[in-house]
PDB file of C-alpha atoms in Angstrom:
ATOM      1  CA  MET G   1     260.476 187.640  84.771  1.00  0.00           C
ATOM      2  CA  PRO G   2     259.517 184.441  82.904  1.00  0.00           C
ATOM      3  CA  GLY G   3     258.794 185.187  79.275  1.00  0.00           C
ATOM      4  CA  GLY G   4     259.780 188.817  79.644  1.00  0.00           C
ATOM      5  CA  ASN G   5     262.579 188.571  77.073  1.00  0.00           C
ATOM      6  CA  ASP G   6     260.608 186.627  74.469  1.00  0.00           C
ATOM      7  CA  ARG G   7     260.575 189.283  71.786  1.00  0.00           C
ATOM      8  CA  GLU G   8     259.937 188.434  68.151  1.00  0.00           C
ATOM      9  CA  ALA G   9     260.001 190.937  65.313  1.00  0.00           C
ATOM     10  CA  ALA G  10     257.695 190.005  62.448  1.00  0.00           C
ATOM     11  CA  ARG G  11     258.927 190.730  58.946  1.00  0.00           C
ATOM     12  CA  THR G  12     257.200 190.380  55.629  1.00  0.00           C
ATOM     13  CA  ASP G  13     257.972 187.118  53.831  1.00  0.00           C
ATOM     14  CA  GLY G  14     256.014 186.999  50.610  1.00  0.00           C
ATOM     15  CA  GLY G  15     252.423 188.169  50.208  1.00  0.00           C
ATOM     16  CA  PRO G  16     251.466 191.822  49.957  1.00  0.00           C
ATOM     17  CA  ALA G  17     254.087 194.429  50.712  1.00  0.00           C
ATOM     18  CA  PRO G  18     253.739 196.235  54.042  1.00  0.00           C
ATOM     19  CA  THR G  19     251.722 199.392  53.908  1.00  0.00           C
ATOM     20  CA  GLY G  20     252.507 202.138  56.350  1.00  0.00           C
ATOM     21  CA  ASP G  21     254.043 201.500  59.744  1.00  0.00           C
ATOM     22  CA  THR G  22     253.304 197.813  60.306  1.00  0.00           C
ATOM     23  CA  HIS G  23     256.201 196.405  62.318  1.00  0.00           C
ATOM     24  CA  VAL G  24     254.938 193.838  64.834  1.00  0.00           C
ATOM     25  CA  ASP G  25     256.742 192.867  68.065  1.00  0.00           C
ATOM     26  CA  ARG G  26     255.641 189.971  70.248  1.00  0.00           C
ATOM     27  CA  PHE G  27     256.073 189.756  74.029  1.00  0.00           C
ATOM     28  CA  SER G  28     255.051 186.575  75.835  1.00  0.00           C
ATOM     29  CA  VAL G  29     253.919 187.320  79.372  1.00  0.00           C
ATOM     30  CA  PRO G  30     253.163 184.804  82.138  1.00  0.00           C
ATOM     31  CA  VAL G  31     249.499 184.812  83.080  1.00  0.00           C
ATOM     32  CA  GLU G  32     246.873 182.518  84.565  1.00  0.00           C
ATOM     33  CA  THR G  33     245.559 180.764  81.484  1.00  0.00           C
ATOM     34  CA  ARG G  34     244.394 177.336  80.383  1.00  0.00           C
ATOM     35  CA  ALA G  35     246.660 177.582  77.344  1.00  0.00           C
ATOM     36  CA  PRO G  36     249.460 174.966  77.447  1.00  0.00           C
ATOM     37  CA  THR G  37     252.130 177.676  77.194  1.00  0.00           C
ATOM     38  CA  GLY G  38     251.109 179.335  80.462  1.00  0.00           C
ATOM     39  CA  GLN G  39     251.616 182.641  78.692  1.00  0.00           C
ATOM     40  CA  THR G  40     249.713 185.103  76.538  1.00  0.00           C
ATOM     41  CA  ASN G  41     251.281 187.080  73.719  1.00  0.00           C
ATOM     42  CA  ALA G  42     251.076 190.865  73.886  1.00  0.00           C
ATOM     43  CA  TYR G  43     251.906 192.749  70.693  1.00  0.00           C
ATOM     44  CA  VAL G  44     253.171 196.207  69.868  1.00  0.00           C
ATOM     45  CA  ILE G  45     252.297 197.206  66.310  1.00  0.00           C
ATOM     46  CA  GLY G  46     254.042 200.134  64.639  1.00  0.00           C
ATOM     47  CA  THR G  47     257.189 202.144  65.226  1.00  0.00           C
ATOM     48  CA  GLY G  48     255.776 205.644  64.880  1.00  0.00           C
ATOM     49  CA  GLU G  49     252.116 205.546  65.871  1.00  0.00           C
ATOM     50  CA  THR G  50     251.803 202.412  67.989  1.00  0.00           C
ATOM     51  CA  LEU G  51     249.053 200.007  69.019  1.00  0.00           C
ATOM     52  CA  LEU G  52     249.409 197.778  72.094  1.00  0.00           C
ATOM     53  CA  VAL G  53     247.302 194.609  71.725  1.00  0.00           C
ATOM     54  CA  ASP G  54     246.365 192.091  74.429  1.00  0.00           C
ATOM     55  CA  PRO G  55     248.508 193.275  77.356  1.00  0.00           C
ATOM     56  CA  ALA G  56     247.497 190.374  79.572  1.00  0.00           C
ATOM     57  CA  ALA G  57     250.026 191.133  82.287  1.00  0.00           C
ATOM     58  CA  ARG G  58     253.134 193.174  82.889  1.00  0.00           C
ATOM     59  CA  THR G  59     256.793 192.226  82.551  1.00  0.00           C
ATOM     60  CA  ASP G  60     259.900 194.356  82.892  1.00  0.00           C
ATOM     61  CA  THR G  61     260.544 194.021  79.167  1.00  0.00           C
ATOM     62  CA  LEU G  62     257.042 195.016  78.146  1.00  0.00           C
ATOM     63  CA  ASP G  63     257.109 197.913  80.608  1.00  0.00           C
ATOM     64  CA  THR G  64     260.306 199.188  79.000  1.00  0.00           C
ATOM     65  CA  VAL G  65     259.021 198.846  75.451  1.00  0.00           C
ATOM     66  CA  VAL G  66     255.706 200.535  76.223  1.00  0.00           C
ATOM     67  CA  ARG G  67     257.535 203.324  77.997  1.00  0.00           C
ATOM     68  CA  GLU G  68     260.046 203.823  75.156  1.00  0.00           C
ATOM     69  CA  LYS G  69     257.578 203.523  72.297  1.00  0.00           C
ATOM     70  CA  VAL G  70     254.806 205.403  74.136  1.00  0.00           C
ATOM     71  CA  ALA G  71     251.710 203.408  73.156  1.00  0.00           C
ATOM     72  CA  ASP G  72     249.218 205.601  71.329  1.00  0.00           C
ATOM     73  CA  HIS G  73     246.402 203.043  71.314  1.00  0.00           C
ATOM     74  CA  VAL G  74     245.419 200.008  73.413  1.00  0.00           C
ATOM     75  CA  ALA G  75     243.015 197.279  72.271  1.00  0.00           C
ATOM     76  CA  VAL G  76     242.369 193.564  72.711  1.00  0.00           C
ATOM     77  CA  THR G  77     241.504 190.770  70.312  1.00  0.00           C
ATOM     78  CA  HIS G  78     238.785 189.633  72.747  1.00  0.00           C
ATOM     79  CA  THR G  79     237.930 190.144  76.385  1.00  0.00           C
ATOM     80  CA  HIS G  80     238.741 186.755  77.928  1.00  0.00           C
ATOM     81  CA  PRO G  81     240.520 187.202  81.283  1.00  0.00           C
ATOM     82  CA  ASP G  82     243.890 185.922  80.063  1.00  0.00           C
ATOM     83  CA  HIS G  83     244.158 188.775  77.517  1.00  0.00           C
ATOM     84  CA  VAL G  84     243.211 191.911  79.432  1.00  0.00           C
ATOM     85  CA  GLY G  85     244.986 192.094  82.801  1.00  0.00           C
ATOM     86  CA  ALA G  86     247.276 195.061  82.126  1.00  0.00           C
ATOM     87  CA  VAL G  87     244.994 197.148  79.899  1.00  0.00           C
ATOM     88  CA  ALA G  88     243.992 199.584  82.629  1.00  0.00           C
ATOM     89  CA  GLY G  89     247.512 200.021  83.995  1.00  0.00           C
ATOM     90  CA  TYR G  90     249.153 200.716  80.661  1.00  0.00           C
ATOM     91  CA  ALA G  91     246.330 202.989  79.554  1.00  0.00           C
ATOM     92  CA  ALA G  92     246.650 205.068  82.712  1.00  0.00           C
ATOM     93  CA  GLU G  93     250.434 205.353  82.454  1.00  0.00           C
ATOM     94  CA  THR G  94     250.637 206.174  78.755  1.00  0.00           C
ATOM     95  CA  GLY G  95     247.459 208.160  78.201  1.00  0.00           C
ATOM     96  CA  ALA G  96     246.795 205.876  75.221  1.00  0.00           C
ATOM     97  CA  THR G  97     243.402 205.848  73.532  1.00  0.00           C
ATOM     98  CA  VAL G  98     241.546 202.757  74.751  1.00  0.00           C
ATOM     99  CA  TRP G  99     239.500 201.001  72.063  1.00  0.00           C
ATOM    100  CA  ALA G 100     236.737 198.388  72.268  1.00  0.00           C
ATOM    101  CA  ARG G 101     234.554 196.690  69.720  1.00  0.00           C
ATOM    102  CA  ARG G 102     231.332 198.604  69.195  1.00  0.00           C
ATOM    103  CA  GLY G 103     228.430 196.903  70.951  1.00  0.00           C
ATOM    104  CA  TYR G 104     230.747 195.322  73.526  1.00  0.00           C
ATOM    105  CA  GLY G 105     231.779 198.397  75.519  1.00  0.00           C
ATOM    106  CA  ASP G 106     230.165 197.211  78.744  1.00  0.00           C
ATOM    107  CA  ARG G 107     231.764 193.788  78.388  1.00  0.00           C
ATOM    108  CA  PHE G 108     235.140 195.432  77.773  1.00  0.00           C
ATOM    109  CA  ALA G 109     234.805 197.703  80.815  1.00  0.00           C
ATOM    110  CA  ALA G 110     233.793 194.797  83.055  1.00  0.00           C
ATOM    111  CA  ALA G 111     236.748 192.720  81.882  1.00  0.00           C
ATOM    112  CA  THR G 112     239.435 195.418  81.956  1.00  0.00           C
ATOM    113  CA  GLY G 113     238.243 197.823  84.645  1.00  0.00           C
ATOM    114  CA  VAL G 114     238.445 200.783  82.275  1.00  0.00           C
ATOM    115  CA  GLU G 115     235.851 202.410  80.035  1.00  0.00           C
ATOM    116  CA  PRO G 116     236.844 202.570  76.366  1.00  0.00           C
ATOM    117  CA  ASP G 117     237.576 205.983  74.897  1.00  0.00           C
ATOM    118  CA  ARG G 118     236.515 204.945  71.416  1.00  0.00           C
ATOM    119  CA  THR G 119     234.915 202.000  69.657  1.00  0.00           C
ATOM    120  CA  PHE G 120     235.626 200.323  66.341  1.00  0.00           C
ATOM    121  CA  LEU G 121     233.928 198.127  63.794  1.00  0.00           C
ATOM    122  CA  PRO G 122     235.565 195.653  61.389  1.00  0.00           C
ATOM    123  CA  GLY G 123     237.230 197.600  58.604  1.00  0.00           C
ATOM    124  CA  ASP G 124     238.119 200.571  60.819  1.00  0.00           C
ATOM    125  CA  ARG G 125     241.674 201.720  61.342  1.00  0.00           C
ATOM    126  CA  VAL G 126     243.110 201.693  64.851  1.00  0.00           C
ATOM    127  CA  GLY G 127     246.442 203.437  64.602  1.00  0.00           C
ATOM    128  CA  PRO G 128     248.677 201.422  62.262  1.00  0.00           C
ATOM    129  CA  ALA G 129     246.316 198.418  61.927  1.00  0.00           C
ATOM    130  CA  THR G 130     242.981 197.532  60.335  1.00  0.00           C
ATOM    131  CA  VAL G 131     240.321 195.727  62.362  1.00  0.00           C
ATOM    132  CA  LEU G 132     239.189 192.313  61.081  1.00  0.00           C
ATOM    133  CA  ASP G 133     236.059 190.458  62.188  1.00  0.00           C
ATOM    134  CA  LEU G 134     237.181 187.163  63.786  1.00  0.00           C
ATOM    135  CA  PRO G 135     234.339 185.792  65.962  1.00  0.00           C
ATOM    136  CA  GLY G 136     233.877 182.196  67.035  1.00  0.00           C
ATOM    137  CA  HIS G 137     236.287 181.632  69.892  1.00  0.00           C
ATOM    138  CA  ALA G 138     234.680 184.689  71.503  1.00  0.00           C
ATOM    139  CA  PRO G 139     231.690 186.755  70.368  1.00  0.00           C
ATOM    140  CA  ASP G 140     233.701 189.993  70.380  1.00  0.00           C
ATOM    141  CA  GLY G 141     236.696 188.465  68.599  1.00  0.00           C
ATOM    142  CA  VAL G 142     238.681 190.669  66.226  1.00  0.00           C
ATOM    143  CA  GLY G 143     242.079 190.702  64.585  1.00  0.00           C
ATOM    144  CA  PHE G 144     244.417 193.525  63.680  1.00  0.00           C
ATOM    145  CA  GLY G 145     245.692 193.381  60.135  1.00  0.00           C
ATOM    146  CA  THR G 146     248.979 194.830  58.944  1.00  0.00           C
ATOM    147  CA  GLY G 147     251.134 194.395  55.867  1.00  0.00           C
ATOM    148  CA  ASN G 148     253.175 191.897  57.873  1.00  0.00           C
ATOM    149  CA  GLY G 149     250.257 189.724  58.941  1.00  0.00           C
ATOM    150  CA  VAL G 150     247.309 189.508  61.312  1.00  0.00           C
ATOM    151  CA  VAL G 151     247.347 189.636  65.103  1.00  0.00           C
ATOM    152  CA  CYS G 152     244.595 187.052  65.496  1.00  0.00           C
ATOM    153  CA  GLY G 153     244.148 186.330  69.208  1.00  0.00           C
ATOM    154  CA  ASP G 154     242.877 182.826  69.967  1.00  0.00           C
ATOM    155  CA  VAL G 155     241.673 182.011  66.468  1.00  0.00           C
ATOM    156  CA  ALA G 156     244.745 179.957  65.552  1.00  0.00           C
ATOM    157  CA  VAL G 157     247.729 178.215  67.099  1.00  0.00           C
ATOM    158  CA  ALA G 158     250.853 176.786  65.492  1.00  0.00           C
ATOM    159  CA  GLU G 159     250.293 173.378  67.112  1.00  0.00           C
ATOM    160  CA  GLY G 160     247.222 171.734  68.575  1.00  0.00           C
ATOM    161  CA  SER G 161     243.758 173.230  68.340  1.00  0.00           C
ATOM    162  CA  VAL G 162     241.662 176.097  69.659  1.00  0.00           C
ATOM    163  CA  VAL G 163     238.952 175.699  72.286  1.00  0.00           C
ATOM    164  CA  VAL G 164     235.568 176.879  71.021  1.00  0.00           C
ATOM    165  CA  ALA G 165     233.602 176.585  74.238  1.00  0.00           C
ATOM    166  CA  ALA G 166     229.847 177.029  74.528  1.00  0.00           C
ATOM    167  CA  PRO G 167     227.998 179.097  75.531  1.00  0.00           C
ATOM    168  CA  GLU G 168     230.291 181.853  74.220  1.00  0.00           C
ATOM    169  CA  GLY G 169     232.004 179.823  71.551  1.00  0.00           C
ATOM    170  CA  ASP G 170     230.173 179.626  68.223  1.00  0.00           C
ATOM    171  CA  MET G 171     231.414 176.797  66.020  1.00  0.00           C
ATOM    172  CA  ARG G 172     229.765 178.027  62.827  1.00  0.00           C
ATOM    173  CA  ALA G 173     231.267 181.483  63.305  1.00  0.00           C
ATOM    174  CA  TYR G 174     234.652 179.983  64.112  1.00  0.00           C
ATOM    175  CA  LEU G 175     234.770 177.905  60.946  1.00  0.00           C
ATOM    176  CA  THR G 176     233.714 180.946  58.917  1.00  0.00           C
ATOM    177  CA  THR G 177     236.531 182.946  60.524  1.00  0.00           C
ATOM    178  CA  LEU G 178     239.080 180.271  59.613  1.00  0.00           C
ATOM    179  CA  ARG G 179     237.822 180.176  56.027  1.00  0.00           C
ATOM    180  CA  ARG G 180     238.083 183.961  55.743  1.00  0.00           C
ATOM    181  CA  LEU G 181     241.655 183.915  57.032  1.00  0.00           C
ATOM    182  CA  HIS G 182     242.460 181.037  54.671  1.00  0.00           C
ATOM    183  CA  ALA G 183     241.176 183.076  51.733  1.00  0.00           C
ATOM    184  CA  ARG G 184     242.990 186.203  52.925  1.00  0.00           C
ATOM    185  CA  ASN G 185     246.267 184.254  53.236  1.00  0.00           C
ATOM    186  CA  PRO G 186     248.218 186.846  55.233  1.00  0.00           C
ATOM    187  CA  PRO G 187     252.031 186.631  55.337  1.00  0.00           C
ATOM    188  CA  ALA G 188     251.820 185.511  58.984  1.00  0.00           C
ATOM    189  CA  LEU G 189     249.457 185.025  61.881  1.00  0.00           C
ATOM    190  CA  PHE G 190     250.414 186.348  65.300  1.00  0.00           C
ATOM    191  CA  PRO G 191     248.423 184.219  67.776  1.00  0.00           C
ATOM    192  CA  GLY G 192     247.415 184.835  71.361  1.00  0.00           C
ATOM    193  CA  HIS G 193     249.486 181.868  72.559  1.00  0.00           C
ATOM    194  CA  GLY G 194     252.588 180.235  71.167  1.00  0.00           C
ATOM    195  CA  PRO G 195     254.898 181.097  68.276  1.00  0.00           C
ATOM    196  CA  GLN G 196     254.285 183.063  65.113  1.00  0.00           C
ATOM    197  CA  ILE G 197     252.530 181.136  62.334  1.00  0.00           C
ATOM    198  CA  ASP G 198     254.349 181.593  59.033  1.00  0.00           C
ATOM    199  CA  ASP G 199     252.044 179.490  56.836  1.00  0.00           C
ATOM    200  CA  ALA G 200     248.634 180.950  57.605  1.00  0.00           C
ATOM    201  CA  ARG G 201     246.766 179.094  54.874  1.00  0.00           C
ATOM    202  CA  ALA G 202     248.087 175.669  55.853  1.00  0.00           C
ATOM    203  CA  THR G 203     247.365 176.298  59.526  1.00  0.00           C
ATOM    204  CA  CYS G 204     243.801 177.433  58.828  1.00  0.00           C
ATOM    205  CA  ALA G 205     243.254 174.379  56.639  1.00  0.00           C
ATOM    206  CA  ARG G 206     244.586 172.112  59.411  1.00  0.00           C
ATOM    207  CA  LEU G 207     242.306 173.688  62.019  1.00  0.00           C
ATOM    208  CA  ILE G 208     239.290 173.430  59.698  1.00  0.00           C
ATOM    209  CA  ARG G 209     240.016 169.743  59.079  1.00  0.00           C
ATOM    210  CA  HIS G 210     240.358 169.145  62.802  1.00  0.00           C
ATOM    211  CA  ARG G 211     237.028 170.786  63.600  1.00  0.00           C
ATOM    212  CA  LEU G 212     235.189 168.964  60.800  1.00  0.00           C
ATOM    213  CA  ASP G 213     236.706 165.663  61.894  1.00  0.00           C
ATOM    214  CA  ARG G 214     235.533 166.307  65.462  1.00  0.00           C
ATOM    215  CA  GLU G 215     232.106 167.217  64.114  1.00  0.00           C
ATOM    216  CA  ARG G 216     231.907 163.889  62.277  1.00  0.00           C
ATOM    217  CA  ARG G 217     232.784 162.079  65.498  1.00  0.00           C
ATOM    218  CA  VAL G 218     230.157 164.035  67.438  1.00  0.00           C
ATOM    219  CA  LEU G 219     227.493 163.305  64.819  1.00  0.00           C
ATOM    220  CA  ALA G 220     228.456 159.621  64.695  1.00  0.00           C
ATOM    221  CA  ALA G 221     228.140 159.416  68.482  1.00  0.00           C
ATOM    222  CA  VAL G 222     224.619 160.860  68.358  1.00  0.00           C
ATOM    223  CA  GLU G 223     223.641 158.530  65.529  1.00  0.00           C
ATOM    224  CA  ALA G 224     224.986 155.609  67.578  1.00  0.00           C
ATOM    225  CA  GLY G 225     222.691 156.497  70.472  1.00  0.00           C
ATOM    226  CA  ALA G 226     224.567 158.971  72.686  1.00  0.00           C
ATOM    227  CA  SER G 227     221.904 161.079  74.374  1.00  0.00           C
ATOM    228  CA  THR G 228     223.845 163.524  76.580  1.00  0.00           C
ATOM    229  CA  PRO G 229     226.908 165.719  76.035  1.00  0.00           C
ATOM    230  CA  GLU G 230     228.861 163.482  78.412  1.00  0.00           C
ATOM    231  CA  GLU G 231     228.076 160.392  76.352  1.00  0.00           C
ATOM    232  CA  VAL G 232     228.980 162.240  73.149  1.00  0.00           C
ATOM    233  CA  LEU G 233     232.210 163.423  74.766  1.00  0.00           C
ATOM    234  CA  ASP G 234     233.248 159.918  75.745  1.00  0.00           C
ATOM    235  CA  ALA G 235     232.564 158.635  72.233  1.00  0.00           C
ATOM    236  CA  ALA G 236     234.063 161.542  70.287  1.00  0.00           C
ATOM    237  CA  TYR G 237     237.431 161.763  72.078  1.00  0.00           C
ATOM    238  CA  GLU G 238     239.896 158.890  71.944  1.00  0.00           C
ATOM    239  CA  LYS G 239     242.731 160.626  73.825  1.00  0.00           C
ATOM    240  CA  ASP G 240     243.003 161.234  77.560  1.00  0.00           C
ATOM    241  CA  ILE G 241     241.242 164.523  78.370  1.00  0.00           C
ATOM    242  CA  ALA G 242     241.283 164.220  82.159  1.00  0.00           C
ATOM    243  CA  GLY G 243     242.840 167.645  82.689  1.00  0.00           C
ATOM    244  CA  VAL G 244     240.685 169.490  80.179  1.00  0.00           C
ATOM    245  CA  ARG G 245     237.424 167.572  80.297  1.00  0.00           C
ATOM    246  CA  ASP G 246     235.394 170.708  81.061  1.00  0.00           C
ATOM    247  CA  LEU G 247     236.798 172.508  78.011  1.00  0.00           C
ATOM    248  CA  ALA G 248     236.286 169.455  75.801  1.00  0.00           C
ATOM    249  CA  ARG G 249     232.677 169.148  76.975  1.00  0.00           C
ATOM    250  CA  ALA G 250     232.016 172.830  76.242  1.00  0.00           C
ATOM    251  CA  THR G 251     233.506 172.366  72.773  1.00  0.00           C
ATOM    252  CA  VAL G 252     231.285 169.309  72.184  1.00  0.00           C
ATOM    253  CA  VAL G 253     228.269 171.437  73.130  1.00  0.00           C
ATOM    254  CA  ALA G 254     229.376 174.064  70.592  1.00  0.00           C
ATOM    255  CA  HIS G 255     229.451 171.314  67.968  1.00  0.00           C
ATOM    256  CA  LEU G 256     225.986 170.127  69.050  1.00  0.00           C
ATOM    257  CA  GLU G 257     224.646 173.683  68.762  1.00  0.00           C
ATOM    258  CA  LYS G 258     226.018 173.974  65.222  1.00  0.00           C
ATOM    259  CA  LEU G 259     224.587 170.617  64.160  1.00  0.00           C
ATOM    260  CA  ALA G 260     221.219 171.513  65.681  1.00  0.00           C
ATOM    261  CA  ARG G 261     221.082 174.852  63.832  1.00  0.00           C
ATOM    262  CA  GLU G 262     221.751 172.927  60.654  1.00  0.00           C
ATOM    263  CA  ARG G 263     218.899 170.551  61.626  1.00  0.00           C
ATOM    264  CA  ARG G 264     221.192 167.553  61.517  1.00  0.00           C
ATOM    265  CA  ILE G 265     220.477 166.605  65.146  1.00  0.00           C
ATOM    266  CA  ARG G 266     218.029 167.512  67.905  1.00  0.00           C
ATOM    267  CA  TRP G 267     219.579 169.379  70.835  1.00  0.00           C
ATOM    268  CA  GLU G 268     217.668 170.446  73.938  1.00  0.00           C
ATOM    269  CA  PRO G 269     220.067 172.547  76.052  1.00  0.00           C
ATOM    270  CA  THR G 270     217.725 172.982  79.011  1.00  0.00           C
ATOM    271  CA  ALA G 271     217.312 169.255  79.433  1.00  0.00           C
ATOM    272  CA  GLY G 272     220.849 168.548  78.265  1.00  0.00           C
ATOM    273  CA  SER G 273     219.620 165.912  75.841  1.00  0.00           C
ATOM    274  CA  VAL G 274     220.552 165.191  72.268  1.00  0.00           C
ATOM    275  CA  GLY G 275     219.106 162.887  69.613  1.00  0.00           C
ATOM    276  CA  ILE G 276     218.553 162.260  65.944  1.00  0.00           C
ATOM    277  CA  ALA G 277     216.702 165.020  64.111  1.00  0.00           C
ATOM    278  CA  THR G 278     213.102 164.201  63.271  1.00  0.00           C
ATOM    279  CA  GLY G 279     211.124 165.719  60.431  1.00  0.00           C
TER     280      GLY G 279
END
């Protein structure tokens, strides 16, 4: 199957030494997604006690690995549809403990079709990994930290940028997440789409710069008289966004929400109007 043989073993390269059983294998699986790759990365963490993360779909290769390694735990970095499609199937076949973020159990069950067995909070251990709080792209966003790096979901990508789409996307939370990962400086980031990121700090810095540059463009558009998200969108993007205009608009709204919370602009979501802050 396409992507079924894309297996990448993550090794430590600088940074803190691995602690415990922290081997990370990546499996890219074809799935319906807006990501340019057309695939989502599933991960198997550990060689003794194992954690299966983000099984978005099934492939022959992933089936074989899950069967041979016998997944002990199943979890997701967030519950967007392109990350959860095979959770229920693998959980049923392996008898693995199904985990969800505490406070989001109903959301998890609705997305995956299976009730979680247990819940976690940031800082908890799930098998061989430690849960990290990584909201912004999604409200329930988490990562799974190991000595080899962080399985980070849709927080980062090796090339391009991440969609932070309102109403679920929170731009302030996303920038905070990037700054935390930048400070943590893990040996690698294992993203939800695309290849492994070997320079986590540089990638986080690039994504922060991109978001702040877009924010400046959004603010400049409002100051120049743009009064709707569509007008801001047209002014803030110079490239052709014909195929992703809906995602770009939702990201602009996330920027507007952040600027409004900081009282730098006036944003009225019900009316869909934006303007200069007064008072």
